[in-house]
mmCIF file of C-alpha atoms in Angstrom:
data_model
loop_
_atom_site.group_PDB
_atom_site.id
_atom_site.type_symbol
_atom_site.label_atom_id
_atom_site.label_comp_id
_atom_site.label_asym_id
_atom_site.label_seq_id
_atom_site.Cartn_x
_atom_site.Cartn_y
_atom_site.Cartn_z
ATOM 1 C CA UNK A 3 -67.415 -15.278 -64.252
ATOM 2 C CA UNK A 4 -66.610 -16.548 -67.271
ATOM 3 C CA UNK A 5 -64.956 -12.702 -68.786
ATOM 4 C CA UNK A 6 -63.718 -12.189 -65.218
ATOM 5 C CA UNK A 7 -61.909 -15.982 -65.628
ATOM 6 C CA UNK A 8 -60.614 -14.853 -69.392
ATOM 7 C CA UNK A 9 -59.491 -11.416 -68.195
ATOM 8 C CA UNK A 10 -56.880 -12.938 -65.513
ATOM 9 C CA UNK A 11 -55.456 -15.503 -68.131
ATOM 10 C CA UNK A 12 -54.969 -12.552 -70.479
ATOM 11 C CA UNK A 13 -53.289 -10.662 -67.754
ATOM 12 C CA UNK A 14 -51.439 -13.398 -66.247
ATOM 13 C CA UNK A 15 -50.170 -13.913 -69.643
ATOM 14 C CA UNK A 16 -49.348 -10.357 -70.702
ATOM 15 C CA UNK A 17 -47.079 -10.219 -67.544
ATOM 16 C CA UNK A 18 -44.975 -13.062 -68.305
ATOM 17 C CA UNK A 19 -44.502 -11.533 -71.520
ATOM 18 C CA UNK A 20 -43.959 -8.367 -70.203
ATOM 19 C CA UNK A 21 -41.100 -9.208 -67.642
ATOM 20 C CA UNK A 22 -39.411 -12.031 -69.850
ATOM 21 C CA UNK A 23 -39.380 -9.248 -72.142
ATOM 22 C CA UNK A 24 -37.617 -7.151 -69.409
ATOM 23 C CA UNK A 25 -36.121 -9.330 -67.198
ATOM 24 C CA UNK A 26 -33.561 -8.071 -65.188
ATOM 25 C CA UNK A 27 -32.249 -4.713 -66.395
ATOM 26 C CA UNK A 28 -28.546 -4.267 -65.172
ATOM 27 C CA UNK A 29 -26.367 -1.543 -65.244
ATOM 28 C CA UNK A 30 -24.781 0.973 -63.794
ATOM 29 C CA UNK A 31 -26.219 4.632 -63.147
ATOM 30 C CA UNK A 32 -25.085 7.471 -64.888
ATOM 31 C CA UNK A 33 -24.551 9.926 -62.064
ATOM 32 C CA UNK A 34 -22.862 7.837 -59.211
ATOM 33 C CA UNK A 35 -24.376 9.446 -56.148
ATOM 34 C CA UNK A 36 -25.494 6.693 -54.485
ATOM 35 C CA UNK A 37 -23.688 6.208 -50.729
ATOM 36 C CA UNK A 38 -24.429 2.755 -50.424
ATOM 37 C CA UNK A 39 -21.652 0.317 -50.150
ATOM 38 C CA UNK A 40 -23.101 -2.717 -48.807
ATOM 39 C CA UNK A 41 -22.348 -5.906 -50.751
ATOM 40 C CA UNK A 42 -22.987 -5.649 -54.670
ATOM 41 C CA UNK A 43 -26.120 -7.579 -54.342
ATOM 42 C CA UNK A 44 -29.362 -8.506 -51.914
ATOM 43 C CA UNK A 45 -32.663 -10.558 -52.588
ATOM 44 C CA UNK A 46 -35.790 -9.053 -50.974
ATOM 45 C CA UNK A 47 -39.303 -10.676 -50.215
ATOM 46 C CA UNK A 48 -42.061 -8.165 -50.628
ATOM 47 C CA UNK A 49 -45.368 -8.939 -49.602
ATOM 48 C CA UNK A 50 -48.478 -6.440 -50.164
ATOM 49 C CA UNK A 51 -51.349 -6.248 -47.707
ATOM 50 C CA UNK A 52 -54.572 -5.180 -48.248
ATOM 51 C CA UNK A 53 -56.669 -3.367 -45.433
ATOM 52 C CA UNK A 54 -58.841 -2.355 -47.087
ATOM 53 C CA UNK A 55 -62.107 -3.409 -44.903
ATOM 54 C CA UNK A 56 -65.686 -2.389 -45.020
ATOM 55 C CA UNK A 57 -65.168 -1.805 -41.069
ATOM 56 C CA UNK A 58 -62.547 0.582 -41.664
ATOM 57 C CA UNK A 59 -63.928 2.498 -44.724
ATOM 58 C CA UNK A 60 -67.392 2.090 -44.758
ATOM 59 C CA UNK A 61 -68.472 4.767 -47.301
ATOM 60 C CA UNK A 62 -69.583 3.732 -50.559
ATOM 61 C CA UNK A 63 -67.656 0.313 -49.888
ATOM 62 C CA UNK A 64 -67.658 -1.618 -53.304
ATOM 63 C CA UNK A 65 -69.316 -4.712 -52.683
ATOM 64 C CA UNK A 66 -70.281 -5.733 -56.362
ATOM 65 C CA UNK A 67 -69.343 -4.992 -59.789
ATOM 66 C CA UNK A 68 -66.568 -4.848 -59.035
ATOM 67 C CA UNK A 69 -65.830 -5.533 -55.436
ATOM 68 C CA UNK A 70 -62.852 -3.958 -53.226
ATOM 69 C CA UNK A 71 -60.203 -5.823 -54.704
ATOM 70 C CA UNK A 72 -55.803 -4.743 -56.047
ATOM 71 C CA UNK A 73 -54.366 -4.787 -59.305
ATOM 72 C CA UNK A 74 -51.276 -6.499 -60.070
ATOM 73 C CA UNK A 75 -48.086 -5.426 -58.296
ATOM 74 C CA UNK A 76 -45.367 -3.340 -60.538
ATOM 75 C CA UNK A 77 -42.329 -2.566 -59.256
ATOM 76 C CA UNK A 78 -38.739 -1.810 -59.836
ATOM 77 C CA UNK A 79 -35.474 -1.830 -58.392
ATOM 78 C CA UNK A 80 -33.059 1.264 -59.468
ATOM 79 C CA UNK A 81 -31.078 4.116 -58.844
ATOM 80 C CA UNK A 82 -32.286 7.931 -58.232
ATOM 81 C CA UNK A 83 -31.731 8.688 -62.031
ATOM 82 C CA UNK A 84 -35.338 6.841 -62.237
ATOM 83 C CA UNK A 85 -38.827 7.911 -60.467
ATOM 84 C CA UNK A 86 -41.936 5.561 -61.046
ATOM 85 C CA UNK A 87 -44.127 8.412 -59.347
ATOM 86 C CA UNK A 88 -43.494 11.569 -57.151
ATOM 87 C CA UNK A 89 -45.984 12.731 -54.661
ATOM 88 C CA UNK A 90 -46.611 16.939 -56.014
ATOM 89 C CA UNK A 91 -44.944 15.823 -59.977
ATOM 90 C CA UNK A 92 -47.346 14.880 -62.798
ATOM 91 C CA UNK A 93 -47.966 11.345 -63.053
ATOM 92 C CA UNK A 94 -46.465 9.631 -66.624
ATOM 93 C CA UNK A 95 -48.931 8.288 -69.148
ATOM 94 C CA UNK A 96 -47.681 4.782 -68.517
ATOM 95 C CA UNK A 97 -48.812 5.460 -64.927
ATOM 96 C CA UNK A 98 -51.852 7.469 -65.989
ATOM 97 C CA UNK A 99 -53.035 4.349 -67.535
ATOM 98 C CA UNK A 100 -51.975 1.646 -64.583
ATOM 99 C CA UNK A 101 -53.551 4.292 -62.490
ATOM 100 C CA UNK A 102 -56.944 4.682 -64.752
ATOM 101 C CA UNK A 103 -57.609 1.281 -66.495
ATOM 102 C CA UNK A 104 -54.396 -1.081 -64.823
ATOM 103 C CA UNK A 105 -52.883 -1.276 -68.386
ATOM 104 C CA UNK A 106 -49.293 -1.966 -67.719
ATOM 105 C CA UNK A 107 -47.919 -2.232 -70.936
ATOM 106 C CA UNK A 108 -47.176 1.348 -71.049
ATOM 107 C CA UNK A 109 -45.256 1.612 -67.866
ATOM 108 C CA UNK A 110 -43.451 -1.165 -68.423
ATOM 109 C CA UNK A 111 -42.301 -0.049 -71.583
ATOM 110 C CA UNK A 112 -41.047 3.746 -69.504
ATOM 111 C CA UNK A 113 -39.041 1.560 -67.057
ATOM 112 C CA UNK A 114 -36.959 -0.240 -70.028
ATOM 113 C CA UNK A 115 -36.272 2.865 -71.429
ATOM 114 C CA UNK A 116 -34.687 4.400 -68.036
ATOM 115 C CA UNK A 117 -33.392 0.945 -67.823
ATOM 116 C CA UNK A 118 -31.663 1.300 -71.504
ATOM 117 C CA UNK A 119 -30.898 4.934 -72.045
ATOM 118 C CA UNK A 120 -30.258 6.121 -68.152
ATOM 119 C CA UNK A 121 -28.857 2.836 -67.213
ATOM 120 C CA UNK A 122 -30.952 3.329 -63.798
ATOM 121 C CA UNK A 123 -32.945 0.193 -63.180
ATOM 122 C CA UNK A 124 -31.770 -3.094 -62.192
ATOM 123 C CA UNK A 125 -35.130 -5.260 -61.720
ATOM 124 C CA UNK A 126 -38.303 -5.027 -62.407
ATOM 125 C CA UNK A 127 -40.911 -7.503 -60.305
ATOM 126 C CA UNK A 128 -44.486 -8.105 -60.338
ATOM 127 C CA UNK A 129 -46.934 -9.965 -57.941
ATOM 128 C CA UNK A 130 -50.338 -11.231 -58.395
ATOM 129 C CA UNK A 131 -53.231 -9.354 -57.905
ATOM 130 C CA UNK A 132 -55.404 -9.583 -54.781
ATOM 131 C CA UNK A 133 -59.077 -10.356 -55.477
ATOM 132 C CA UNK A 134 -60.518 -8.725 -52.396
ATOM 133 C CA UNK A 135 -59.915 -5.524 -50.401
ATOM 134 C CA UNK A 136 -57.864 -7.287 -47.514
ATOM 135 C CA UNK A 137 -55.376 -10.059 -48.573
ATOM 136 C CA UNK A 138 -51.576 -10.451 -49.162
ATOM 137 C CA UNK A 139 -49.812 -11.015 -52.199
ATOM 138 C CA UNK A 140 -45.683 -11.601 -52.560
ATOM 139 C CA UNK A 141 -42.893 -11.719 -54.919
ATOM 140 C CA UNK A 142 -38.987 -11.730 -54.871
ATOM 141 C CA UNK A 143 -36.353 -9.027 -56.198
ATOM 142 C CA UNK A 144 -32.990 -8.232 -56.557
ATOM 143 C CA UNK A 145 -31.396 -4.982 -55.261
ATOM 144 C CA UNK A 146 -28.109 -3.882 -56.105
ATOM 145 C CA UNK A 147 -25.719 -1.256 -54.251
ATOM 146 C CA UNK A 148 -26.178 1.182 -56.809
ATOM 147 C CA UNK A 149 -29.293 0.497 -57.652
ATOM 148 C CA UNK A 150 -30.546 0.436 -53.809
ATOM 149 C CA UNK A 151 -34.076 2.289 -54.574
ATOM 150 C CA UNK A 152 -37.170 0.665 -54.805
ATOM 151 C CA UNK A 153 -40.801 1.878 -56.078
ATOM 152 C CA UNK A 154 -43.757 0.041 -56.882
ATOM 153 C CA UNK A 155 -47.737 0.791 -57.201
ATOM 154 C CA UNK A 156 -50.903 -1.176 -56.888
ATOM 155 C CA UNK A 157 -54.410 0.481 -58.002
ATOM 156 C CA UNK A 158 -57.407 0.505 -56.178
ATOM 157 C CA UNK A 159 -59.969 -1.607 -57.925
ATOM 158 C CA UNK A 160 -62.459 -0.096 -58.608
ATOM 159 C CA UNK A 161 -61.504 3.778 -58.552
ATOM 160 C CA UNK A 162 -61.236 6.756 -61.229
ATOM 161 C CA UNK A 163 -57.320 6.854 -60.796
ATOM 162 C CA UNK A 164 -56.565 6.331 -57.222
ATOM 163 C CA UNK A 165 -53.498 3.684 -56.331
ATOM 164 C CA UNK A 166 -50.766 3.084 -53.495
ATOM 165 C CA UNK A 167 -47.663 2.672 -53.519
ATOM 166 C CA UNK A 168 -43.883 3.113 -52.284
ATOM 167 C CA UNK A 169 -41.581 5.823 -53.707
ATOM 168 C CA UNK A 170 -37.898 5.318 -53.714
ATOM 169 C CA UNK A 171 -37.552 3.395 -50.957
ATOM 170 C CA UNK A 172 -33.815 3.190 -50.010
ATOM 171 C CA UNK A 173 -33.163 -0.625 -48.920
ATOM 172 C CA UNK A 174 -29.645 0.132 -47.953
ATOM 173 C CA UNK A 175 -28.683 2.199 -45.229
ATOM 174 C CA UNK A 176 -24.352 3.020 -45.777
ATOM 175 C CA UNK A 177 -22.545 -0.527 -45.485
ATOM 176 C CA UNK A 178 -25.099 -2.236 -44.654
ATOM 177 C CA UNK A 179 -28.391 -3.944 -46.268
ATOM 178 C CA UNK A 180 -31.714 -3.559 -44.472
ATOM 179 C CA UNK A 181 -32.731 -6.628 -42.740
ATOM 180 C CA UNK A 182 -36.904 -5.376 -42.540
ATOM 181 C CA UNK A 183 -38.736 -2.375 -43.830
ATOM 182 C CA UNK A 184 -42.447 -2.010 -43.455
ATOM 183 C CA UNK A 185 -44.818 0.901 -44.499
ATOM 184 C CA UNK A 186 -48.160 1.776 -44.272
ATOM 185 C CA UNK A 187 -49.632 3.191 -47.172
ATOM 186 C CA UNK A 188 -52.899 5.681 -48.004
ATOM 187 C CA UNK A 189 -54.659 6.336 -51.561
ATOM 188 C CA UNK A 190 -53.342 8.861 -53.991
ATOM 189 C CA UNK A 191 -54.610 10.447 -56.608
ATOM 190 C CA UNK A 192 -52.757 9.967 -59.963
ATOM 191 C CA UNK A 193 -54.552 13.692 -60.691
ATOM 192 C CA UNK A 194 -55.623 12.310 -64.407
ATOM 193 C CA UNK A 195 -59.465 11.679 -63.558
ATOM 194 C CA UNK A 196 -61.911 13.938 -61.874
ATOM 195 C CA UNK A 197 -63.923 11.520 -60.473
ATOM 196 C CA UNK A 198 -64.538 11.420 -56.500
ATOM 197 C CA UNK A 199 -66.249 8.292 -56.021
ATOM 198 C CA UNK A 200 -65.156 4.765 -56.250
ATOM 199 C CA UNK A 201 -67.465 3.529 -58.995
ATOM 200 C CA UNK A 202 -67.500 7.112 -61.060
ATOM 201 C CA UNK A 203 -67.523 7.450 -64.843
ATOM 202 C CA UNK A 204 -64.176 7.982 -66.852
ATOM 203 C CA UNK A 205 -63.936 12.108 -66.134
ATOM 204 C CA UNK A 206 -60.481 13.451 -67.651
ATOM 205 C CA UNK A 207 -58.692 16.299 -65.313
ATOM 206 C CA UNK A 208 -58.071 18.389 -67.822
ATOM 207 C CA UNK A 209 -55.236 20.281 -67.487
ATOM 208 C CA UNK A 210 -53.847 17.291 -65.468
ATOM 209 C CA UNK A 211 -53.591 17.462 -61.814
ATOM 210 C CA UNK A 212 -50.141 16.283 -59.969
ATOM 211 C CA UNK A 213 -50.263 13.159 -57.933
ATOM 212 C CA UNK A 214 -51.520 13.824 -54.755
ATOM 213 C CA UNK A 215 -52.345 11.583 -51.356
ATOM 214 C CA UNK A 216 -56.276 11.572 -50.310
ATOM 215 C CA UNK A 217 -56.586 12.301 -47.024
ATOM 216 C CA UNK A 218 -60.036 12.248 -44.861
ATOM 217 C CA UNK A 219 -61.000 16.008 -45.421
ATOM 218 C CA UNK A 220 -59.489 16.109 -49.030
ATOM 219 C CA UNK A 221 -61.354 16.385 -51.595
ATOM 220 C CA UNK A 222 -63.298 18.345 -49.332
ATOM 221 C CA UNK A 223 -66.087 17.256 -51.104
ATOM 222 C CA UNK A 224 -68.841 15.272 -49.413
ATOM 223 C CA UNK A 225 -69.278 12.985 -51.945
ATOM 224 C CA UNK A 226 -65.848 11.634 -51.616
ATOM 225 C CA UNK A 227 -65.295 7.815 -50.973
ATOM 226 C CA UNK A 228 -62.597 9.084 -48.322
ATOM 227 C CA UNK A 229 -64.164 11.877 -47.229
ATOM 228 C CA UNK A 230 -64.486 11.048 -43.017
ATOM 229 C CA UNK A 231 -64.500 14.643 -41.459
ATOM 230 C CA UNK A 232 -64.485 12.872 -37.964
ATOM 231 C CA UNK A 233 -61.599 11.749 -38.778
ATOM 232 C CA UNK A 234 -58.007 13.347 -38.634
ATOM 233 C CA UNK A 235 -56.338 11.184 -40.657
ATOM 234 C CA UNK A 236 -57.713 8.033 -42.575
ATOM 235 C CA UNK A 237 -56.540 4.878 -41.314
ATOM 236 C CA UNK A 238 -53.736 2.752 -43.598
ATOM 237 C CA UNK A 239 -55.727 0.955 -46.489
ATOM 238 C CA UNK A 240 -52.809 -1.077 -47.255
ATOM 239 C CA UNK A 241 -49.015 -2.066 -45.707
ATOM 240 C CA UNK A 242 -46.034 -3.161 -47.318
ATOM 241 C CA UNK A 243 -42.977 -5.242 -45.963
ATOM 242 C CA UNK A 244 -39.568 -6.166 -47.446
ATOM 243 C CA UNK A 245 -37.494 -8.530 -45.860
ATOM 244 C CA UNK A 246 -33.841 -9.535 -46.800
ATOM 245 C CA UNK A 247 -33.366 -13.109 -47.759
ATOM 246 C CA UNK A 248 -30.578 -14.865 -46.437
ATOM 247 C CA UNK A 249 -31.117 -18.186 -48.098
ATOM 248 C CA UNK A 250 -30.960 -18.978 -51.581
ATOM 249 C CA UNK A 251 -33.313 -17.402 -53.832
ATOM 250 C CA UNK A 252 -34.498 -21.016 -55.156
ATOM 251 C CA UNK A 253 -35.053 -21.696 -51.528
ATOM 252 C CA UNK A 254 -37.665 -18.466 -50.906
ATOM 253 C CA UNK A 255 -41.391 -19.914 -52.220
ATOM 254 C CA UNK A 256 -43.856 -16.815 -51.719
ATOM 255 C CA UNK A 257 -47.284 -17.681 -49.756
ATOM 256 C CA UNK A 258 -49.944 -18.862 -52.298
ATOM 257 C CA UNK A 259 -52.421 -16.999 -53.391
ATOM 258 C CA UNK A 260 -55.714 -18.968 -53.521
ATOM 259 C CA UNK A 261 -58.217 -17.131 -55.854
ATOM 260 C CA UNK A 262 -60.852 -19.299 -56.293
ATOM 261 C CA UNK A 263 -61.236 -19.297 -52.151
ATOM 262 C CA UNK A 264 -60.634 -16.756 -49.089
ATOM 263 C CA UNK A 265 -57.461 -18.177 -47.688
ATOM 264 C CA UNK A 266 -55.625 -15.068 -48.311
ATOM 265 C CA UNK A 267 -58.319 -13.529 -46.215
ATOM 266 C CA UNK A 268 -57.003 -11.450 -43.196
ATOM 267 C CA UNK A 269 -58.191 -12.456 -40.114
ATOM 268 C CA UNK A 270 -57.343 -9.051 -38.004
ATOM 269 C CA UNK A 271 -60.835 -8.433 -36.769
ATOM 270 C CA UNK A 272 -58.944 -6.563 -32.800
ATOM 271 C CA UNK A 273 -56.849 -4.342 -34.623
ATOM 272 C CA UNK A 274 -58.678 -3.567 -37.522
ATOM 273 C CA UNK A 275 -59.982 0.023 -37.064
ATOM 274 C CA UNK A 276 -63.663 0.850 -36.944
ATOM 275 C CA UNK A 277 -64.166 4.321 -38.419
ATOM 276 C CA UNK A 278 -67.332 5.731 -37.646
ATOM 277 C CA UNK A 279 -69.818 6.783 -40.104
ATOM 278 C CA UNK A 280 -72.145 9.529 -39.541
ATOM 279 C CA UNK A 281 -75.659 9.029 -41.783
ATOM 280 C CA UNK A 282 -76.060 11.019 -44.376
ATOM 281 C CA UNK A 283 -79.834 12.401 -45.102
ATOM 282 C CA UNK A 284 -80.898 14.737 -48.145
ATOM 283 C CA UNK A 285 -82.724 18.246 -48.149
ATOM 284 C CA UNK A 286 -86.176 18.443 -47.425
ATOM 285 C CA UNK A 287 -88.384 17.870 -50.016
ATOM 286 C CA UNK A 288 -91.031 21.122 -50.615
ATOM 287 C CA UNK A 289 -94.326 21.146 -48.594
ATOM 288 C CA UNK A 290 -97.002 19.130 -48.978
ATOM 289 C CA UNK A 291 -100.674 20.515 -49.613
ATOM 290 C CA UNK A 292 -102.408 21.757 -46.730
ATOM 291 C CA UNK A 293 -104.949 19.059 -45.791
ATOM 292 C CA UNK A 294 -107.961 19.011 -43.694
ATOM 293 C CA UNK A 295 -111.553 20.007 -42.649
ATOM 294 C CA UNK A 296 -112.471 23.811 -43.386
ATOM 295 C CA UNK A 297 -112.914 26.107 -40.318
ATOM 296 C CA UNK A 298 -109.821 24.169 -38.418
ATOM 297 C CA UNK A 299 -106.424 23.735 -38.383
ATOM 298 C CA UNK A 300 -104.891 21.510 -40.959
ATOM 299 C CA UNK A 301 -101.414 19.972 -41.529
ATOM 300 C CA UNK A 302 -98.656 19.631 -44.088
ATOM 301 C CA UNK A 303 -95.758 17.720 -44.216
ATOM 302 C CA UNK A 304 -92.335 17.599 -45.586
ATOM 303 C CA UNK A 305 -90.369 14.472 -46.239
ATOM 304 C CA UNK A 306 -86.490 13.751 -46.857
ATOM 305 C CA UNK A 307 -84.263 10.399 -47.421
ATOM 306 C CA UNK A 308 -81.153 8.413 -46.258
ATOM 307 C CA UNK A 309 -77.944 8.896 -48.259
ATOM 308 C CA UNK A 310 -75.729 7.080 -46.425
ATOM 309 C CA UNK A 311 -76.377 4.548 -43.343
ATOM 310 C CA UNK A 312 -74.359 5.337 -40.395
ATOM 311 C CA UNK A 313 -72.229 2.279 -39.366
ATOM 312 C CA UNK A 314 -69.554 1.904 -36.818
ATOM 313 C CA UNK A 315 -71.721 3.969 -33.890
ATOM 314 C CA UNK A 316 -71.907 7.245 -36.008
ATOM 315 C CA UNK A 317 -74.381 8.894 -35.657
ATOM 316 C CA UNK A 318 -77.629 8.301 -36.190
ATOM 317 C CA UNK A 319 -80.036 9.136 -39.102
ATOM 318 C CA UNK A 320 -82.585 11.969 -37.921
ATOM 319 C CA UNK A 321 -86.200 12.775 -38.229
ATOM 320 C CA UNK A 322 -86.990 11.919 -41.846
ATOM 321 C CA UNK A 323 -90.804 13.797 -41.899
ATOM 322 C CA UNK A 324 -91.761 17.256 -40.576
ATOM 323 C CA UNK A 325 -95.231 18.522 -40.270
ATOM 324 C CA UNK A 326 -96.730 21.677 -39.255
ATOM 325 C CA UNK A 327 -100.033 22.989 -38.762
ATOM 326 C CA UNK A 328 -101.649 25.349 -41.535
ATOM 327 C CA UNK A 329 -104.668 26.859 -42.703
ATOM 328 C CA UNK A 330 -106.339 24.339 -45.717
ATOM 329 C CA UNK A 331 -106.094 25.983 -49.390
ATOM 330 C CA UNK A 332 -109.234 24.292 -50.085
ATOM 331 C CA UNK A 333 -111.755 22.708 -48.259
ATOM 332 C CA UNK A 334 -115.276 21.994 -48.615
#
């Protein structure tokens, strides 16, 4: 507790320094092809939720070392001269390393330089990290006509390289600002680490992979943390929602976060999906010696083991020893 306690003041402290260093980033874009022509200016709540249950995803769930839990927030306001990520594009190496290890420093550092040289971000915003797989966090930001986009992305803690997030989510729609958006998001793959499995080792893709969104059949593989082939699509692990503010940003206080207890716990046990899980058993071991008196019929046996325990009503495990009669090798 006490590196896991020294880790979050270092990070807590690293993005203070990070966004005072940033701040807001205003300007205007280079290429003006941006239709909106709402007022100049609108403040957004955005609050992250994670649904990311053990009843919904019940493979492999991480209950220890580390549990389900989020990473920090990172997001940005800005035009469409600046992309964060792009589902089927190569993830950047400041997002390679958010996505990999939740180092920030290096995406931050991307977005100042779109903010400096392109002139294409207006805000960048954080919010706290959420210390178990379902919980909320929130934070504030600024959008601005021409700078009407907003992206952000959270990693999935633990994973090789898998996070979610929102790409260039328009807030404005013509003369007008949206008053609520809300989106339910599913893992991707930031296509920089082979690894299929939450807790797997550091396994470079090599050539890199593009970003691309997990579903329940892909990776095919059966080893996959995601992989549900009952399933045609994998339920939402996570939902965002923005929602204008009318009053004055000094007004807007965001919900508080308690991480020492559970009372950002989400109580959503009736709609919270239960995704069936079939067991899992390995192959059969080889046969067993033929055992028993000479001049009769003997017996052998074959043994395998559980993988994975079915949960949710999948189905259950099967027969996990076979014998069959035989004639004994040896006998006396």
């Amino acid at each position: 507790m006490g590196t896991q306690t020294l880790a979050t003041t270092l990070g807590t402290a690293l993005w203070a320094l990070l966004l005072a260093t940033l701040g807001s980033v205003a300007g205007q874009p280079l290429r003006g092809d941006s239709m909106c022509t709402a007022r100049p200016l609108a403040k957004y709540s955005i609050t992250f939720t994670g649904k990311w249950s053990q009843t919904a995803f019940p493979k492999q769930y991480p209950l220890f070392r580390p549990p389900a839990q989020w990473s920090s927030l990172l997001g940005a306001a800005h035009s469409s001269d600046y992309s964060m990520w792009r589902e089927s594009q190569y993830a950047s190496n400041g997002l390679r390393d958010f996505a990999e290890r939740g180092e920030a420093w290096a995406l931050m550092k991307e977005i100042e330089a779109a903010g400096e040289k392109l002139q294409s971000v207006h805000e960048v915003f954080s919010a706290p990290a959420v210390p178990s797989g379902t919980g909320q966090t929130s934070t504030e930001f600024e959008a601005h006509a021409r700078h009407s986009l907003v992206s952000f992305v959270v990693r999935i803690v633990p994973s090789p390289d898998w996070f979610v997030g929102v790409d260039s989510l328009d807030l404005c729609d013509g003369n007008r600002w949206r008053e609520q958006v809300s989106v339910d998001l599913y893992p991707h793959d930031a296509g920089t680490d082979s690894g299929f499995t939450f807790s797997s080792p550091n396994f470079a893709t090599i050539p890199q992979d593009t970003v691309t969104q997990i579903t329940s059949s892909s990776p095919s593989h059966p080893a996959n943390s995601f992989y549900y082939p009952r399933l045609k699509a994998l339920p939402p692990i996570a939902r965002v929602t923005l929602v204008r503010l009318r009053q004055s940003p000094r007004a807007y206080v965001p919900p508080a976060i308690d991480l020492a207890g559970r009372s950002n716990e989400i109580v959503d046990s009736l709609s919270a999906p239960e995704t069936p899980l079939d067991c899992e058993v390995s192959l059969w071991s080889s046969w067993g010696l033929c055992g028993g008196p000479c001049g009769k019929l003997g017996a052998k046996t074959r043994t395998r083991y559980v993988r994975v325990q079915p949960a949710n009503h999948g189905a259950p495990c099967p027969e996990l020893e076979e014998e069959v009669e035989c004639i004994p090798d040896n006998c006396v």
